Amino acid sequence: MRLKTLLLIVLVFVTAHGAAALEYVMVATQNTCLLFKVSGKKRLEQLYFGEKLKNAEELKMVNLPTSAAYSTFGTDHTFEAALRAVQLDGNTSTELVYVSSRTEKKSDNLVQTIVSLKDAYYALNVDMYFNAYQKEDVIEQWSVITNNQTKNVTLHNFASSDLSFSASSYYVTQFCGTWADEMNMKEQRLTEGIKIIDSKLGVRTNQFTHPCFLLSLGQEARENDGKVIGGTLAWPGSFQFCFEVDPYKNLRVLSGMNPYASTYTLEKGKSLKTPALLYTYSDAGTGLVSRRFHTWARQYGLKNGNGERSILLNNWEATYFDFDEPKLTQIIDDAAKMGFELFLLDDGWFGNKYPRNDDDAGLGDWQTNTKKLPNGIPYLINECHKRGLKFGIWVEPEMVNPKSELYEKHPDWIITQPNREMLTQRNQLLLDLSNPKVQEFVYNSIDKILTDNPGIDYVKWDCNRYITNSGSQYLPAAKQSHLWIDNAAAILAVMEKVAAKYPKVCFMECSGGGGRMDYGSMKYFDEFWISDNGDPLQRLFTQWGGQYFFPAIGMASHVSVSPNHISGRSTPLKFRFDIAMAAKLGMDLQPVQMTETDKEFSKNAIQTYKDIRSTVLLGDLYRILSPYEHNRTAYMYVSADKKDAVLFNFLVRKRIYPDNENVVLKGLDPQKHYTVREINRESYNNRSRFSEYEGKTFSGDYLMAVGLTFSMQNEYESVVIRIREE
Ligand code: DGJ
């Protein structure tokens, strides 16, 4: 639909309905629509959310059931509420009435609607914001709660959004796990009552669960059909999704910052802006949800989301803390010869009084360790640059070890409760970012590293613990519960400042693996580290889960050593490469420990990746066989012009007989003709079960109707196929 036509519909319109005039507010994208109605009592109610109707006027012809667009506690609402505010006079209720709404076209693709609500008695306002991304069919919703009174008000609940659904059944998929086992998908049917998906960790909030959900209406979520909503909260702090099915089988979904232990005093004249829930409604299953999020994220969700990415070699698993200048120079030399584009120096390069030779010292002291690196970081940068490699460096700026000069100087900067034992995780403490001086220190630490060492092209920003003992030595006693929100808001502000000053430096968001993966922080990062676990079989599941909301261009995936340091599993180099090549390729391996044959294979694989990189990183993802349901996993990326595609196949479970599962391709142009070839073959034994198809040309129509049938049999076997219009 043309945007002009759309805007006409988006405008608030007034309809004669008997004597009373009813107002409606519509938030629409190219294919979806969210319609609100202002009821007789001036309450804003959600009337409809779903596929765009040809004639939205029909929604107004009968009295369809509605539900509060932003429910409040204390009047006639008997379920969990979006807003619970307590006034100084003791009134625990809020009654929001509709004031006005306005819609503005921010760009060709972005239409913003703001709906203003106000308490019927108190000067407490709620503005609901909706950014409707037209092409991507993504809606970004948040709210701003403003206290216009002369007295403070206490907020106990402050959701970003309050969406309602009415279907015969509801199925929710969550993404959960723990360190080295992130992003497992679990689906369950909702019954009457409440299901909460949340994090109470404050920092590194996604260690156990990610701020994402899939909600399927009427049936379990399917890849290519069915009504599914995908939602994700753009917030690095504690979050909560609350799914409540009422006795009439209606579902309300409250999303936002976790209200748990986070009572917030809103002073007179002040506002609280909640983080945005990003969501999309698909009537064609979860595949479309993912493709929409990927397209949206490349454009709006990641820093340089459509930009270039370098194939890097990281020394973490290669050396851990045990390195010096000659060792690193050797790695840099090998990396350049193997075709890598960037060398990333990980943890262990800093600290002098308390050298960072293990994870128990040095965090906070961001000065180069002169014993390990006598010529400093500039020497390494130069060694890289003269070999045509970029240089990257690791930081963990929000943390401090008790064994550090920083802690000696500022014991008052850490998060801890008075009169309690100081609790460490990985021997470290969290800096209290609610304190502006600490914010300044964190920003300055990164700024100084980057200005003292010109030529740093890449920064890996790590974060290895969450909040326990949640006390702030900065906040007053009455505002201790603000720590959860203030700390997360402060880290976002620091990230924003860093990204603004260094737009050309590539930033990787890492948190002991995938502990910090949210679109609130990701817009300041080019890529993210989804897991410390490089075991390819495990990675298959982690990347599979991660792909639902996050695009391949951001998903750093490294080939690691075999046997794997975390799982102990031995796997072929090709299998490890193929999984890493299905995302943003890198390596965490010491080249001097590799055989010449493996080095040669790696060199070729890196070259192959360079050929397919733009299709994998910028293409549309089509999932074909799920590792949860099949012995074989298969998915493919198709370039925007549909001239090129790459199909990845991995054998997940080896059985006695070969796996001959038919792989029916998707996303191609039925009219085009494609030549299929296996790539990244194991050149040293030249084995391919794909030989019958090799080099043959098929129509897109054939490939999407008949598909490819070839056997896979061996443990840890993978086959990558290029499908190209030649
Ligand atoms: C955790 C990260 O996830 C690893 O990749 C590595 O950077 C270590 N921290 C370093 O301490």
XYZ file of C-alpha atoms and ligand atoms in Angstrom:
737
model
C 0.000 0.000 0.000
C 1.268 3.486 -0.811
C 2.269 5.487 2.212
C -0.117 8.327 1.429
C -3.082 5.981 1.463
C -1.795 4.488 4.643
C -1.485 7.812 6.366
C -5.066 8.561 5.619
C -6.009 5.453 7.525
C -3.536 6.105 10.310
C -5.124 9.440 11.112
C -7.372 9.467 14.103
C -10.906 9.469 12.884
C -14.201 10.248 14.428
C -17.262 8.203 13.668
C -20.867 8.969 14.326
C -22.222 6.183 16.483
C -25.723 7.096 17.463
C -25.491 10.400 19.270
C -22.059 9.773 20.813
C -18.962 10.301 18.719
C -16.382 7.545 19.116
C -12.735 8.126 18.488
C -10.348 5.564 17.099
C -6.558 5.509 16.905
C -4.888 3.297 14.388
C -1.242 2.279 14.334
C -0.520 0.556 11.056
C 2.360 -0.882 9.098
C 2.284 -2.232 5.571
C 0.620 -5.504 6.601
C -0.560 -5.122 10.171
C -2.803 -2.906 12.180
C -3.370 -2.124 15.833
C -6.639 -0.334 16.462
C -7.707 1.453 19.628
C -11.084 2.847 20.485
C -11.955 5.525 22.999
C -14.888 4.198 24.983
C -17.833 6.180 26.294
C -16.012 6.639 29.622
C -13.052 8.078 27.708
C -10.949 4.950 28.313
C -8.505 3.911 25.624
C -9.164 0.318 24.646
C -7.519 -2.091 22.265
C -10.033 -3.177 19.679
C -7.924 -5.118 17.227
C -4.372 -6.292 16.495
C -3.696 -8.408 13.466
C -3.361 -8.429 9.711
C -4.362 -5.259 7.957
C -7.942 -5.375 6.800
C -9.029 -4.154 3.404
C -11.661 -2.074 5.083
C -10.824 -1.151 8.678
C -14.152 0.662 8.954
C -15.853 -2.725 9.323
C -14.219 -3.084 12.735
C -16.502 -0.342 13.951
C -19.776 -1.818 12.757
C -20.454 -3.994 15.794
C -19.460 -3.811 19.429
C -16.398 -6.059 19.474
C -14.963 -6.877 22.890
C -12.134 -4.573 23.923
C -9.564 -4.398 26.692
C -7.639 -1.598 28.375
C -4.821 -0.284 26.198
C -2.809 0.563 29.317
C -4.430 -1.036 32.323
C -4.171 0.512 35.768
C -4.470 -0.784 39.284
C -7.191 0.047 41.706
C -10.412 0.760 39.878
C -12.281 -1.862 37.843
C -9.265 -3.791 36.537
C -8.787 -7.044 38.425
C -5.706 -8.441 36.700
C -2.035 -7.515 36.620
C -1.846 -3.873 35.612
C 0.472 -1.936 33.337
C 0.567 0.914 35.811
C 0.339 0.878 39.584
C 0.977 4.249 41.180
C 0.502 5.314 44.775
C -0.246 8.956 45.477
C 1.102 10.768 48.519
C -2.431 11.052 49.909
C -2.560 7.265 50.010
C -4.703 6.744 46.935
C -3.480 3.482 45.414
C -5.569 3.690 42.250
C -5.097 5.270 38.848
C -7.817 5.958 36.317
C -6.488 6.947 32.922
C -8.631 8.819 30.451
C -7.903 9.588 26.847
C -6.695 13.121 26.129
C -5.509 13.246 22.532
C -3.402 11.554 19.923
C -1.177 12.676 17.102
C 0.539 10.961 14.244
C 3.657 12.116 12.454
C 5.493 10.725 9.471
C 9.108 10.704 10.648
C 10.500 9.284 7.418
C 9.266 7.374 4.393
C 9.353 4.248 6.507
C 8.571 5.439 9.998
C 5.244 6.722 11.274
C 5.033 7.753 14.917
C 1.819 7.910 16.913
C 1.633 9.348 20.406
C -1.464 8.783 22.482
C -1.807 10.931 25.582
C -3.663 9.701 28.645
C -4.160 11.374 31.986
C -5.449 10.377 35.384
C -9.048 11.568 35.821
C -8.152 13.387 39.039
C -4.393 13.591 39.610
C -1.909 15.306 37.307
C -0.290 12.050 36.326
C 0.146 11.588 32.588
C 0.967 8.623 30.408
C 2.041 9.072 26.816
C 2.013 5.902 24.777
C 4.461 5.967 21.879
C 4.227 3.797 18.782
C 6.840 3.775 16.050
C 5.416 1.883 13.100
C 8.124 0.665 10.720
C 6.170 0.297 7.512
C 8.228 -2.068 5.366
C 9.420 -4.294 8.194
C 5.995 -4.515 9.875
C 7.643 -3.913 13.229
C 6.037 -1.780 15.922
C 8.135 -0.217 18.648
C 6.081 0.731 21.685
C 7.020 2.456 24.918
C 5.443 4.788 27.412
C 6.423 7.933 29.244
C 4.912 8.410 32.684
C 5.012 12.010 33.887
C 4.256 13.376 37.310
C 2.896 16.889 36.814
C 1.876 17.270 40.434
C 3.564 19.239 43.171
C 4.118 16.041 45.143
C 5.974 12.813 44.467
C 4.227 9.693 43.321
C 5.465 6.136 43.806
C 5.396 3.760 40.864
C 5.184 0.050 41.528
C 4.379 -1.136 38.004
C 5.358 0.658 34.818
C 4.932 -1.524 31.749
C 6.019 -0.494 28.288
C 3.069 -2.142 26.600
C -0.138 -3.961 27.417
C -1.273 -6.010 24.441
C -4.408 -8.154 24.413
C -5.321 -11.208 22.398
C -8.348 -13.371 21.963
C -7.803 -16.844 20.523
C -8.805 -20.449 21.189
C -5.388 -21.229 22.672
C -2.038 -19.554 23.270
C 1.471 -20.994 23.039
C 4.494 -19.138 24.291
C 8.082 -19.880 23.339
C 10.839 -18.622 25.588
C 14.593 -18.561 25.025
C 16.461 -19.744 28.078
C 19.519 -21.550 29.423
C 22.603 -20.525 31.284
C 26.272 -19.797 30.675
C 27.599 -21.867 27.745
C 24.094 -23.171 27.086
C 22.172 -20.102 25.960
C 19.081 -19.627 23.803
C 17.312 -22.960 24.229
C 13.779 -22.796 22.923
C 10.934 -24.025 25.138
C 7.320 -23.790 24.087
C 4.323 -24.213 26.374
C 0.598 -23.784 26.244
C -0.754 -21.046 28.456
C -3.532 -21.932 30.849
C -5.626 -19.613 32.988
C -3.430 -17.599 35.305
C -0.010 -16.091 34.892
C 3.178 -17.152 33.167
C 6.118 -14.840 33.760
C 9.305 -14.766 31.748
C 11.729 -12.449 33.455
C 15.207 -11.631 34.559
C 16.131 -10.258 37.958
C 19.854 -10.017 37.304
C 20.080 -6.274 36.621
C 23.300 -6.586 34.638
C 24.206 -9.454 32.270
C 20.482 -9.943 32.431
C 20.224 -12.630 29.798
C 22.358 -15.255 31.461
C 19.283 -17.369 32.172
C 16.693 -16.006 29.806
C 16.543 -13.662 26.864
C 14.158 -10.732 26.529
C 12.320 -12.332 23.616
C 9.151 -14.358 23.166
C 7.063 -15.922 20.450
C 3.350 -16.058 21.009
C 1.384 -18.370 18.757
C -2.382 -18.069 18.522
C -4.606 -21.128 18.157
C -1.820 -23.687 17.647
C 1.815 -24.390 18.432
C 4.166 -22.067 16.587
C 4.972 -23.201 13.069
C 7.609 -21.977 10.688
C 5.547 -21.192 7.622
C 1.985 -20.734 8.702
C -0.102 -19.575 11.626
C -0.588 -16.375 13.528
C 2.493 -15.584 15.579
C 3.648 -12.510 17.460
C 7.338 -12.041 18.095
C 8.274 -9.605 20.848
C 11.552 -8.430 22.314
C 12.326 -5.767 24.906
C 15.034 -3.241 24.086
C 16.520 -3.074 27.567
C 19.768 -4.372 29.099
C 18.348 -4.368 32.643
C 15.950 -6.716 34.390
C 12.841 -7.307 32.310
C 9.488 -8.970 32.635
C 6.933 -10.420 30.234
C 3.728 -11.275 32.050
C 1.214 -13.438 30.168
C -2.139 -13.565 31.906
C -5.056 -15.630 30.635
C -8.322 -14.583 32.256
C -11.348 -16.825 32.956
C -12.844 -15.790 29.620
C -9.717 -17.000 27.805
C -8.485 -13.559 26.853
C -4.756 -13.029 27.072
C -2.996 -9.885 28.193
C 0.732 -9.482 27.715
C 2.498 -6.908 29.846
C 6.068 -6.168 28.821
C 8.650 -3.906 30.331
C 11.283 -3.389 32.981
C 10.930 -5.866 35.787
C 8.939 -4.183 38.564
C 10.394 -6.701 41.031
C 12.085 -4.819 43.918
C 12.192 -1.745 41.688
C 9.695 0.672 43.231
C 10.343 4.024 41.625
C 9.686 7.432 43.156
C 8.696 9.863 40.473
C 9.444 13.317 41.740
C 7.282 16.285 40.838
C 7.806 17.368 37.261
C 9.777 14.229 36.370
C 9.126 11.506 33.788
C 9.981 7.865 33.549
C 10.546 6.644 30.014
C 10.112 2.912 29.710
C 12.139 0.845 27.241
C 10.546 -0.160 23.965
C 8.892 -3.442 23.199
C 9.536 -4.330 19.574
C 6.951 -6.632 18.089
C 5.605 -7.944 14.873
C 2.484 -9.843 13.984
C 2.865 -12.545 11.343
C 0.098 -14.553 9.742
C 2.693 -16.779 8.075
C 4.493 -18.353 11.014
C 7.778 -17.743 12.766
C 9.907 -17.602 9.607
C 8.386 -14.269 8.707
C 8.807 -13.004 12.285
C 12.551 -13.631 12.042
C 12.986 -12.146 8.589
C 11.176 -9.007 9.682
C 13.312 -8.629 12.783
C 16.486 -9.224 10.772
C 15.589 -6.606 8.189
C 14.554 -4.176 10.898
C 17.701 -4.830 12.950
C 20.049 -4.313 10.016
C 18.430 -0.963 9.397
C 17.661 0.261 12.908
C 18.689 -2.248 15.569
C 22.457 -2.597 15.174
C 25.246 -0.103 14.752
C 26.278 -0.340 11.095
C 23.747 -3.113 10.605
C 24.320 -3.237 6.865
C 28.028 -2.471 7.078
C 31.132 -4.564 6.588
C 32.324 -7.231 8.992
C 35.860 -8.572 9.403
C 36.858 -12.203 9.805
C 38.800 -12.151 13.019
C 41.142 -14.296 15.015
C 40.710 -13.957 18.766
C 43.479 -15.075 21.112
C 41.210 -15.940 24.068
C 40.988 -19.713 23.715
C 44.357 -19.713 21.984
C 46.321 -18.309 24.920
C 43.945 -17.260 27.707
C 46.033 -14.973 29.984
C 49.307 -16.574 29.032
C 50.794 -14.421 26.299
C 53.549 -11.957 25.589
C 54.611 -9.859 22.645
C 56.454 -12.588 20.658
C 53.580 -15.050 21.109
C 51.018 -12.514 19.925
C 53.182 -11.405 17.026
C 53.403 -15.014 15.888
C 49.605 -15.332 16.036
C 49.208 -12.082 14.110
C 51.614 -13.342 11.473
C 49.802 -16.659 11.120
C 46.427 -14.921 11.051
C 47.499 -12.696 8.175
C 48.822 -15.687 6.227
C 45.588 -17.591 6.729
C 43.466 -14.783 5.323
C 42.042 -13.303 8.512
C 41.189 -9.618 8.461
C 41.438 -8.666 12.118
C 43.292 -9.771 15.216
C 41.445 -9.401 18.511
C 43.505 -9.181 21.687
C 41.382 -10.529 24.513
C 41.553 -10.307 28.291
C 44.892 -10.101 30.117
C 46.701 -7.141 28.521
C 46.414 -4.676 31.432
C 47.225 -4.125 35.113
C 50.683 -3.544 36.562
C 50.514 -3.355 40.336
C 47.960 -6.162 40.081
C 48.723 -7.757 36.716
C 45.842 -9.424 34.961
C 47.422 -12.864 34.747
C 44.248 -14.578 35.844
C 40.664 -13.548 36.445
C 41.328 -12.580 40.068
C 43.145 -9.260 39.575
C 43.530 -6.101 37.573
C 39.984 -5.328 36.392
C 39.560 -1.576 36.538
C 43.249 -0.780 35.955
C 43.207 -0.084 32.236
C 46.933 0.472 31.743
C 48.931 -1.832 29.494
C 50.887 -4.482 31.353
C 54.462 -3.514 30.625
C 55.897 -6.940 31.402
C 53.799 -8.774 28.832
C 53.693 -5.955 26.313
C 56.819 -3.793 26.795
C 56.164 -1.899 23.582
C 52.558 -1.274 24.389
C 49.418 -1.655 22.333
C 50.686 0.624 19.504
C 53.332 -1.989 18.718
C 50.673 -4.676 18.232
C 48.492 -2.335 16.212
C 51.425 -1.693 13.951
C 52.225 -5.405 13.633
C 48.647 -5.921 12.498
C 48.356 -2.960 10.214
C 51.593 -3.678 8.397
C 50.255 -7.134 7.561
C 46.924 -5.718 6.395
C 45.061 -6.832 9.524
C 42.853 -4.663 11.685
C 43.351 -4.643 15.434
C 40.813 -5.200 18.200
C 40.982 -5.076 21.982
C 38.981 -6.470 24.928
C 37.552 -4.400 27.779
C 35.207 -5.007 30.678
C 34.704 -1.455 31.842
C 31.837 -1.856 34.325
C 33.773 -4.181 36.607
C 36.511 -4.152 39.198
C 38.509 -6.817 40.997
C 38.993 -6.298 44.729
C 42.667 -6.850 43.831
C 43.065 -3.652 41.819
C 44.282 -0.109 42.218
C 40.800 1.100 41.307
C 39.214 -0.730 44.212
C 41.912 0.502 46.587
C 41.070 4.038 45.562
C 37.287 3.762 45.283
C 35.806 1.038 47.478
C 32.691 3.247 47.564
C 32.100 2.759 43.833
C 30.882 -0.792 43.998
C 27.427 -2.286 44.265
C 27.008 -3.921 47.656
C 24.682 -3.822 50.657
C 25.846 -2.339 53.949
C 26.559 -4.791 56.781
C 26.640 -7.736 54.389
C 29.420 -9.834 53.030
C 30.777 -8.446 49.749
C 29.866 -11.020 47.118
C 32.047 -11.612 44.091
C 31.392 -13.570 40.916
C 34.415 -14.581 38.845
C 36.345 -12.716 41.557
C 34.865 -9.412 40.518
C 32.546 -6.664 41.681
C 30.184 -4.402 39.791
C 30.761 -0.690 39.559
C 27.722 1.335 40.606
C 26.669 3.223 37.511
C 23.928 5.114 39.271
C 26.842 7.268 40.460
C 27.668 9.912 37.777
C 31.366 9.797 38.738
C 31.419 6.097 37.953
C 29.691 6.700 34.627
C 32.403 9.197 33.816
C 35.108 6.753 34.818
C 33.663 3.996 32.623
C 33.364 6.294 29.632
C 36.835 7.740 30.179
C 38.418 4.295 30.505
C 37.291 3.308 27.009
C 37.924 6.749 25.588
C 41.470 6.762 26.925
C 42.267 3.316 25.546
C 41.047 4.434 22.131
C 42.744 7.831 22.132
C 46.068 6.616 23.624
C 46.246 3.857 21.022
C 45.155 5.291 17.705
C 44.327 2.649 15.147
C 42.154 0.375 17.268
C 39.497 -0.859 14.850
C 37.446 -3.111 17.104
C 36.437 -3.308 20.764
C 35.015 -6.351 22.528
C 32.999 -5.022 25.493
C 32.578 -7.797 28.026
C 30.479 -8.071 31.188
C 30.942 -11.143 33.349
C 28.676 -10.880 36.332
C 25.208 -9.908 37.419
C 23.926 -7.943 40.390
C 23.686 -9.519 43.809
C 23.714 -7.521 47.067
C 21.879 -4.800 45.204
C 22.898 -1.808 47.293
C 24.151 1.500 45.972
C 26.608 3.508 48.025
C 25.583 6.536 45.993
C 21.766 6.476 46.054
C 20.002 7.711 49.205
C 18.298 5.159 51.427
C 14.840 6.021 50.077
C 15.959 5.394 46.501
C 17.849 2.131 46.850
C 15.195 0.395 44.752
C 16.068 2.752 41.863
C 19.382 0.993 41.396
C 18.011 -1.606 38.975
C 16.619 0.949 36.571
C 19.204 3.683 37.042
C 22.148 1.350 36.550
C 20.755 -0.014 33.273
C 19.811 3.456 32.007
C 23.311 4.692 32.869
C 25.112 1.951 30.999
C 22.994 2.716 27.942
C 23.965 6.373 28.223
C 27.661 5.468 28.399
C 27.348 3.103 25.440
C 25.601 5.790 23.434
C 28.350 8.301 24.166
C 31.093 5.847 23.218
C 29.367 4.815 19.981
C 28.787 8.457 19.054
C 32.439 9.328 19.522
C 33.700 6.252 17.676
C 31.255 5.563 14.841
C 33.914 3.806 12.751
C 35.179 1.478 15.460
C 33.418 -1.870 15.381
C 32.025 -2.842 18.810
C 31.218 -6.369 19.907
C 28.750 -6.805 22.730
C 29.757 -9.711 24.920
C 28.689 -10.819 28.339
C 30.444 -14.020 29.304
C 28.781 -15.316 26.164
C 25.229 -14.218 25.415
C 24.428 -12.534 28.711
C 23.617 -9.188 27.167
C 21.598 -9.452 23.994
C 18.918 -6.845 23.672
C 18.039 -4.186 21.149
C 18.378 -1.445 23.780
C 22.148 -1.840 23.907
C 22.695 -3.476 20.526
C 22.166 -0.267 18.635
C 25.562 0.791 19.940
C 27.205 -2.448 18.819
C 27.982 -3.917 15.422
C 27.999 -7.493 16.611
C 27.399 -9.664 19.651
C 28.881 -12.789 21.179
C 26.131 -15.317 21.632
C 27.950 -17.922 23.721
C 31.334 -18.848 25.136
C 30.605 -22.380 24.090
C 32.252 -23.004 20.735
C 31.334 -26.682 20.638
C 29.718 -26.772 17.196
C 26.947 -29.166 18.147
C 25.927 -26.939 21.023
C 26.352 -23.860 18.847
C 23.920 -25.299 16.346
C 21.166 -24.955 18.944
C 22.387 -21.652 20.349
C 22.586 -20.048 16.922
C 19.268 -21.590 15.930
C 17.578 -19.942 18.914
C 19.493 -16.698 18.498
C 18.430 -16.360 14.870
C 14.782 -15.922 15.776
C 15.325 -12.302 16.739
C 18.903 -11.421 15.864
C 20.448 -11.303 12.390
C 23.490 -13.230 11.181
C 25.435 -10.029 10.551
C 25.611 -9.411 14.285
C 26.146 -12.978 15.397
C 29.875 -13.545 15.901
C 30.661 -17.227 15.718
C 34.152 -18.584 16.173
C 35.827 -21.827 15.176
C 37.322 -23.205 18.378
C 39.760 -25.926 19.266
C 38.961 -29.642 19.312
C 38.460 -31.262 21.798
C 36.389 -28.287 22.861
C 37.581 -26.592 26.064
C 34.102 -26.426 27.537
C 32.379 -29.617 26.390
C 35.410 -31.825 25.764
C 33.840 -32.979 22.475
C 36.025 -33.669 19.469
C 34.639 -32.545 16.128
C 36.032 -32.176 12.613
C 37.368 -28.789 11.592
C 34.929 -28.629 8.682
C 31.925 -29.041 10.982
C 33.260 -26.284 13.226
C 33.877 -24.025 10.250
C 30.501 -24.639 8.639
C 28.610 -23.604 11.758
C 30.726 -20.501 12.202
C 30.308 -19.678 8.506
C 26.536 -19.761 8.939
C 26.930 -16.541 10.931
C 29.788 -14.011 11.262
C 32.955 -16.052 11.013
C 35.881 -15.817 13.397
C 38.336 -18.138 15.126
C 39.546 -18.714 18.696
C 42.443 -21.018 17.948
C 46.201 -20.954 18.233
C 47.477 -21.415 14.644
C 50.855 -22.799 15.782
C 48.989 -25.772 17.219
C 47.282 -26.548 13.911
C 48.508 -29.089 11.381
C 49.471 -27.849 7.947
C 46.446 -29.673 6.506
C 44.116 -27.910 8.914
C 45.743 -24.582 8.181
C 45.255 -25.170 4.484
C 41.627 -26.138 5.009
C 41.087 -23.018 7.135
C 42.681 -20.803 4.525
C 40.354 -22.154 1.859
C 37.328 -21.946 4.128
C 38.103 -18.313 4.918
C 38.344 -17.584 1.194
C 35.053 -19.393 0.580
C 33.429 -17.386 3.350
C 34.588 -14.168 1.718
C 32.680 -15.272 -1.410
C 29.434 -16.012 0.430
C 29.734 -13.449 3.215
C 27.325 -10.882 1.829
C 24.639 -13.493 1.168
C 24.931 -14.964 4.667
C 25.181 -11.671 6.502
C 22.694 -9.641 4.505
C 20.441 -12.321 3.034
C 17.002 -13.475 4.113
C 16.982 -16.467 6.408
C 14.773 -19.461 5.646
C 14.727 -22.234 8.221
C 14.010 -25.633 6.718
C 14.728 -28.423 9.218
C 14.847 -27.738 12.941
C 17.427 -29.424 15.202
C 14.625 -29.864 17.735
C 12.572 -32.002 15.353
C 14.915 -33.603 12.833
C 18.149 -35.517 12.733
C 19.383 -33.003 10.228
C 19.316 -29.229 10.611
C 18.985 -27.170 7.447
C 18.632 -23.472 6.807
C 19.508 -21.124 4.030
C 20.204 -17.493 3.287
C 18.926 -15.920 0.084
C 20.318 -12.644 -1.269
C 17.868 -9.769 -1.696
C 18.018 -10.046 -5.507
C 17.412 -13.814 -5.195
C 20.385 -14.585 -7.419
C 22.434 -16.273 -4.750
C 21.686 -18.564 -1.830
C 23.656 -20.677 0.617
C 22.170 -23.779 2.195
C 23.669 -25.193 5.394
C 23.032 -28.804 6.438
C 24.241 -30.312 9.706
C 23.716 -33.845 10.929
C 22.585 -33.447 14.525
C 21.957 -37.060 15.460
C 23.738 -39.948 13.860
C 21.614 -43.025 13.343
C 22.516 -46.427 11.975
C 21.107 -45.620 8.527
C 21.981 -42.551 6.504
C 19.803 -39.511 6.849
C 18.127 -38.933 3.505
C 15.773 -36.210 4.512
C 14.485 -34.218 1.594
C 15.452 -30.546 1.807
C 12.865 -28.380 0.131
C 14.341 -24.965 -0.515
C 12.617 -21.686 0.166
C 12.832 -18.037 -0.722
C 14.143 -18.519 -4.275
C 12.676 -17.033 -7.424
C 10.605 -19.784 -9.086
C 11.386 -18.283 -12.516
C 15.145 -18.222 -12.098
C 17.533 -21.073 -12.839
C 20.113 -21.975 -10.257
C 23.270 -24.050 -10.412
C 23.957 -26.017 -7.242
C 27.446 -26.763 -5.961
C 28.837 -28.022 -2.718
C 31.275 -25.561 -1.172
C 33.791 -25.768 1.638
C 34.387 -29.410 0.809
C 36.961 -31.266 2.785
C 39.664 -30.845 0.208
C 41.846 -33.446 1.873
C 39.520 -36.368 1.313
C 37.306 -34.896 -1.381
C 34.239 -36.641 -0.017
C 30.847 -35.415 -1.067
C 27.494 -37.155 -0.969
C 26.132 -34.388 -3.062
C 27.878 -35.485 -6.264
C 24.701 -36.415 -8.152
C 23.560 -32.796 -8.067
C 26.961 -31.184 -8.389
C 27.041 -28.466 -11.045
C 23.518 -29.143 -12.307
C 21.032 -26.379 -12.971
C 17.447 -26.387 -11.676
C 14.635 -23.916 -11.715
C 13.725 -22.165 -8.486
C 10.312 -23.697 -8.972
C 11.796 -27.223 -8.907
C 14.039 -26.539 -5.929
C 11.127 -25.164 -3.923
C 8.726 -27.963 -4.899
C 10.901 -31.068 -5.208
C 13.974 -29.962 -3.280
C 17.292 -31.744 -2.884
C 17.699 -35.247 -1.528
C 21.159 -36.349 -0.539
C 22.340 -38.502 2.292
C 24.308 -37.515 5.362
C 25.607 -40.191 7.627
C 28.711 -39.444 9.608
C 28.876 -38.069 13.085
C 29.389 -34.285 12.871
C 28.857 -34.171 9.151
C 27.924 -30.943 7.445
C 27.239 -30.011 3.837
C 27.135 -26.446 2.529
C 25.585 -25.792 -0.865
C 25.750 -22.695 -2.971
C 22.706 -22.118 -5.150
C 23.443 -19.478 -7.709
C 22.002 -18.005 -10.834
C 24.991 -18.272 -13.139
C 34.103 -13.972 28.694
C 33.990 -13.891 27.198
O 32.768 -14.390 26.780
C 35.169 -14.624 26.571
O 35.036 -14.648 25.185
C 36.424 -13.944 26.994
O 36.498 -12.665 26.445
C 36.523 -13.900 28.503
N 35.343 -13.359 29.106
C 37.706 -13.101 28.948
O 37.744 -12.945 30.302
